[in-house]
Coordinates of C-alpha atoms and ligand atoms in Angstrom, one line a residue:
M1 CA -48.2 70.5 38.2
A2 CA -44.7 71.5 39.4
R3 CA -42.2 68.7 39.2
Q4 CA -39.0 69.1 41.1
F5 CA -36.0 69.3 38.8
F6 CA -33.8 66.2 39.1
V7 CA -30.2 65.5 38.1
G8 CA -28.8 62.0 38.3
G9 CA -25.1 61.1 37.9
N10 CA -24.4 57.6 36.6
F11 CA -20.7 56.9 37.2
K12 CA -21.0 53.5 35.5
M13 CA -18.0 51.3 36.2
N14 CA -15.6 54.2 36.7
G15 CA -13.7 55.8 39.4
S16 CA -11.4 55.0 42.3
K17 CA -11.6 55.8 46.0
D18 CA -9.6 59.0 45.3
S19 CA -11.6 60.1 42.3
I20 CA -15.0 59.4 43.9
Q21 CA -13.9 61.2 47.0
S22 CA -13.0 64.3 45.0
I23 CA -16.4 64.2 43.2
V24 CA -18.2 63.9 46.5
Q25 CA -16.1 66.7 48.0
N26 CA -16.7 68.9 45.0
L27 CA -20.5 68.4 45.6
N28 CA -20.1 69.0 49.3
S29 CA -18.3 72.3 48.8
A30 CA -20.6 73.6 46.1
S31 CA -23.5 75.9 46.7
L32 CA -26.2 73.7 45.2
P33 CA -29.7 75.0 44.5
S34 CA -32.0 73.8 47.3
N35 CA -34.8 73.0 44.8
V36 CA -32.9 70.5 42.6
Q37 CA -32.9 66.9 43.6
V38 CA -29.5 65.2 42.9
V39 CA -28.8 61.5 42.9
I40 CA -25.3 60.0 42.3
A41 CA -24.8 56.4 41.3
P42 CA -21.2 55.3 42.1
P43 CA -20.1 51.7 41.3
A44 CA -21.3 49.2 43.9
P45 CA -18.0 48.9 45.9
Y46 CA -18.1 52.7 46.5
L47 CA -21.8 53.0 47.1
F48 CA -22.0 53.1 50.9
W49 CA -18.7 54.9 51.2
A50 CA -20.0 57.7 48.9
A51 CA -23.2 57.8 50.9
E52 CA -21.3 58.2 54.2
H53 CA -19.1 61.0 52.8
N54 CA -22.0 63.0 51.2
K55 CA -22.8 66.0 53.3
Q56 CA -25.3 67.7 50.9
P57 CA -29.0 67.4 52.1
T58 CA -30.2 67.5 48.4
V59 CA -27.9 64.7 47.3
E60 CA -28.8 61.0 47.6
V61 CA -27.2 57.9 46.3
A62 CA -28.3 55.2 43.9
A63 CA -27.2 51.7 43.0
Q64 CA -26.8 51.0 39.3
N65 CA -28.7 47.7 39.3
C66 CA -30.5 45.3 41.5
Y67 CA -32.1 41.9 41.1
D68 CA -35.7 40.8 41.5
K69 CA -35.1 38.5 44.4
A70 CA -34.5 39.3 48.0
S71 CA -31.8 36.7 48.7
G72 CA -30.6 33.3 47.7
A73 CA -28.3 31.5 45.3
Y74 CA -27.8 34.4 42.8
T75 CA -24.0 34.8 42.9
G76 CA -22.9 38.3 41.9
E77 CA -26.4 39.9 42.1
V78 CA -27.4 42.9 44.2
S79 CA -30.4 42.6 46.5
A80 CA -32.9 45.5 46.6
V81 CA -33.7 44.4 50.2
A82 CA -30.0 44.7 51.2
L83 CA -29.8 48.2 49.5
K84 CA -32.8 49.3 51.5
D85 CA -31.4 47.8 54.7
L86 CA -28.2 49.8 54.3
G87 CA -30.1 53.1 53.6
I88 CA -29.6 53.4 49.8
P89 CA -32.8 55.0 48.6
W90 CA -32.5 54.8 44.8
V91 CA -31.6 52.3 42.0
I92 CA -31.1 52.8 38.3
L93 CA -32.8 50.0 36.2
G94 CA -33.1 49.4 32.5
H95 CA -30.0 51.3 31.5
S96 CA -29.3 50.6 27.8
E97 CA -25.9 49.1 28.8
R98 CA -27.8 46.5 30.9
R99 CA -30.4 46.0 28.1
I100 CA -27.7 45.6 25.4
I101 CA -24.6 44.2 27.0
F102 CA -26.3 42.0 29.6
K103 CA -29.3 41.2 27.5
E104 CA -31.8 42.3 30.1
S105 CA -35.3 41.9 28.6
D106 CA -38.2 44.4 29.0
E107 CA -39.9 41.8 31.3
L108 CA -36.8 41.3 33.5
I109 CA -36.5 45.1 33.9
A110 CA -40.2 45.4 34.7
S111 CA -39.9 42.6 37.3
K112 CA -36.8 44.2 38.9
T113 CA -38.6 47.6 38.9
K114 CA -41.6 46.0 40.7
F115 CA -39.4 44.2 43.2
A116 CA -37.3 47.3 43.9
L117 CA -40.4 49.4 44.5
D118 CA -42.0 46.7 46.7
S119 CA -38.7 46.7 48.7
G120 CA -39.0 50.4 49.4
L121 CA -36.5 51.7 46.8
K122 CA -37.1 54.5 44.3
V123 CA -36.3 53.7 40.7
I124 CA -34.7 55.7 37.9
L125 CA -36.1 53.7 34.9
C126 CA -34.2 54.1 31.7
I127 CA -35.8 53.7 28.3
G128 CA -34.7 54.7 24.8
E129 CA -34.2 53.6 21.2
T130 CA -31.0 52.5 19.4
L131 CA -29.8 54.3 16.3
E132 CA -31.3 51.6 14.0
E133 CA -34.7 52.0 15.7
K134 CA -34.5 55.8 15.4
K135 CA -33.6 55.5 11.7
A136 CA -36.6 53.2 11.3
G137 CA -38.9 55.8 12.8
K138 CA -39.5 53.6 15.9
T139 CA -38.5 55.9 18.7
V140 CA -41.9 56.3 20.3
E141 CA -42.9 52.7 19.6
V142 CA -39.8 51.4 21.4
C143 CA -40.3 53.7 24.4
K144 CA -43.9 52.6 24.7
R145 CA -43.0 49.0 24.5
Q146 CA -40.4 49.4 27.3
L147 CA -42.8 51.3 29.4
Q148 CA -45.7 49.0 28.8
A149 CA -43.7 46.1 30.3
V150 CA -43.5 48.1 33.6
L151 CA -47.1 49.3 33.3
D152 CA -48.2 45.7 33.2
V153 CA -46.8 45.1 36.7
V154 CA -46.7 48.5 38.4
S155 CA -49.7 50.7 39.0
D156 CA -48.2 53.3 41.5
W157 CA -45.6 55.4 39.6
S158 CA -45.0 57.9 42.5
N159 CA -41.5 56.4 43.2
I160 CA -40.4 56.1 39.6
V161 CA -38.4 58.7 37.6
I162 CA -38.2 57.9 33.9
A163 CA -34.9 58.7 32.1
Y164 CA -35.4 58.9 28.3
E165 CA -31.9 58.0 27.0
P166 CA -31.5 57.5 23.3
V167 CA -28.8 54.9 22.9
W168 CA -27.2 56.8 20.0
A169 CA -26.7 59.8 22.3
I170 CA -25.0 58.0 25.2
G171 CA -21.3 58.7 25.4
T172 CA -21.2 60.0 21.8
G173 CA -21.2 63.7 22.3
L174 CA -24.3 63.8 20.1
A175 CA -27.1 64.9 22.4
A176 CA -30.7 65.1 21.2
T177 CA -31.8 68.6 20.5
A178 CA -33.9 70.2 23.3
D179 CA -36.9 70.4 20.9
D180 CA -36.6 66.7 19.9
A181 CA -36.3 65.7 23.6
Q182 CA -39.4 67.8 24.5
E183 CA -41.4 66.2 21.7
I184 CA -40.5 62.7 22.8
H185 CA -41.0 63.4 26.5
K186 CA -44.5 64.8 25.7
D187 CA -45.3 61.6 23.8
I188 CA -44.1 59.5 26.7
R189 CA -46.2 61.6 29.1
N190 CA -49.3 61.3 26.9
F191 CA -48.8 57.5 26.7
L192 CA -48.4 57.3 30.5
S193 CA -51.6 59.4 30.9
T194 CA -53.7 57.0 28.9
A195 CA -52.4 54.2 31.3
I196 CA -52.2 55.8 34.7
G197 CA -54.3 59.0 34.3
S198 CA -53.4 62.1 36.1
Q199 CA -50.5 60.4 38.0
A200 CA -48.6 60.9 34.8
E201 CA -48.5 64.7 35.4
S202 CA -46.3 64.2 38.4
V203 CA -43.8 61.6 37.0
R204 CA -40.5 63.2 36.2
I205 CA -39.0 62.5 32.8
L206 CA -35.3 63.1 32.5
Y207 CA -33.3 63.4 29.4
G208 CA -30.0 61.5 29.2
G209 CA -27.4 61.3 26.5
S210 CA -24.2 63.5 26.3
V211 CA -25.5 66.2 28.6
S212 CA -22.7 68.5 29.5
G213 CA -22.1 71.7 31.4
K214 CA -22.3 73.5 28.0
N215 CA -25.5 72.1 26.6
A216 CA -27.6 71.7 29.8
K217 CA -29.0 75.2 29.6
D218 CA -30.3 74.6 26.1
F219 CA -33.1 72.4 27.7
R220 CA -34.4 75.3 29.8
G221 CA -38.0 76.1 29.1
K222 CA -38.8 72.6 27.8
D223 CA -41.9 71.8 29.9
D224 CA -41.6 68.0 29.9
V225 CA -37.8 67.8 30.4
D226 CA -37.7 67.5 34.2
G227 CA -34.0 67.0 34.6
F228 CA -31.1 64.9 33.3
L229 CA -29.4 61.6 33.8
V230 CA -25.7 62.3 33.2
G231 CA -23.0 59.8 32.5
G232 CA -19.5 61.0 31.6
A233 CA -20.0 64.6 32.8
S234 CA -21.1 63.4 36.2
L235 CA -17.4 62.4 36.8
K236 CA -16.2 66.0 36.2
P237 CA -16.6 69.3 38.0
E238 CA -19.0 70.4 35.3
F239 CA -21.6 68.2 37.0
V240 CA -22.2 71.1 39.3
D241 CA -22.9 73.4 36.3
I242 CA -25.5 70.9 35.1
I243 CA -27.1 70.8 38.6
K244 CA -27.3 74.6 38.4
S245 CA -28.4 74.8 34.8
R246 CA -31.9 75.9 35.8
E247 CA -30.8 78.9 37.8
Ligands
LIG301 C1 -25.7 57.4 30.7 O1 -24.9 56.5 30.6 O2 -26.8 57.3 31.4 C2 -25.4 58.7 30.0 C3 -26.4 59.5 29.8 O3 -24.1 58.8 29.5 P1 -23.5 60.2 28.9 O4 -24.0 61.3 29.6 O5 -22.0 60.0 29.0 O6 -23.9 60.2 27.5

């Protein structure tokens, strides 16, 4: 089953009007491969502005979070229904910074995922273990637990892209090796297969954690690495090299 290569850029809470304009312009002027799907996730205040300035047909925009309610007295939260209403197609959910800093539980992330999908959004669902969990040999167990919470409430995975992001690799410069990523992605796919059958073959599994213009090519030829979720390097011109890393 051919899965389209996918590169996501998570800007986190970074950037200004000027710096995001230059990232979008850099993408607009690049000759991007037509067979790579690209999704950029600017901070919420710049979301619609970035979407309006994007001229690349293969580039779409994602929110970095949304809530599991359509509207109401939830000050500061982002409505999936409002994102859809304004033409934002994607949302990142379950990022480790949301899980750790904002104490989002597996169940809340699962509920948000279901609500976002039901609202017509596509979801980049992040999973991954901390350094302590890795040292304790619990990498696959943690990924399965985080996925199981979503499997309990979602049966159609056609609008979900999974991002395996080991927490110890995020922003540290210590990327997982391509072999290790492949092995864990395979375990994740096998686990999904037992739950959702052949659908699992078409679910894209991205690797995230210190991916750069330099190391992206190392992951070529790894069958279950279907792309990347990129943090820091998505703010730099090397993001284009990552998008082109399969050429
Ligand atoms: C991320 O935050 O999703 C991420 C992968 O960050 P970085 O690429 O900077 O490690």
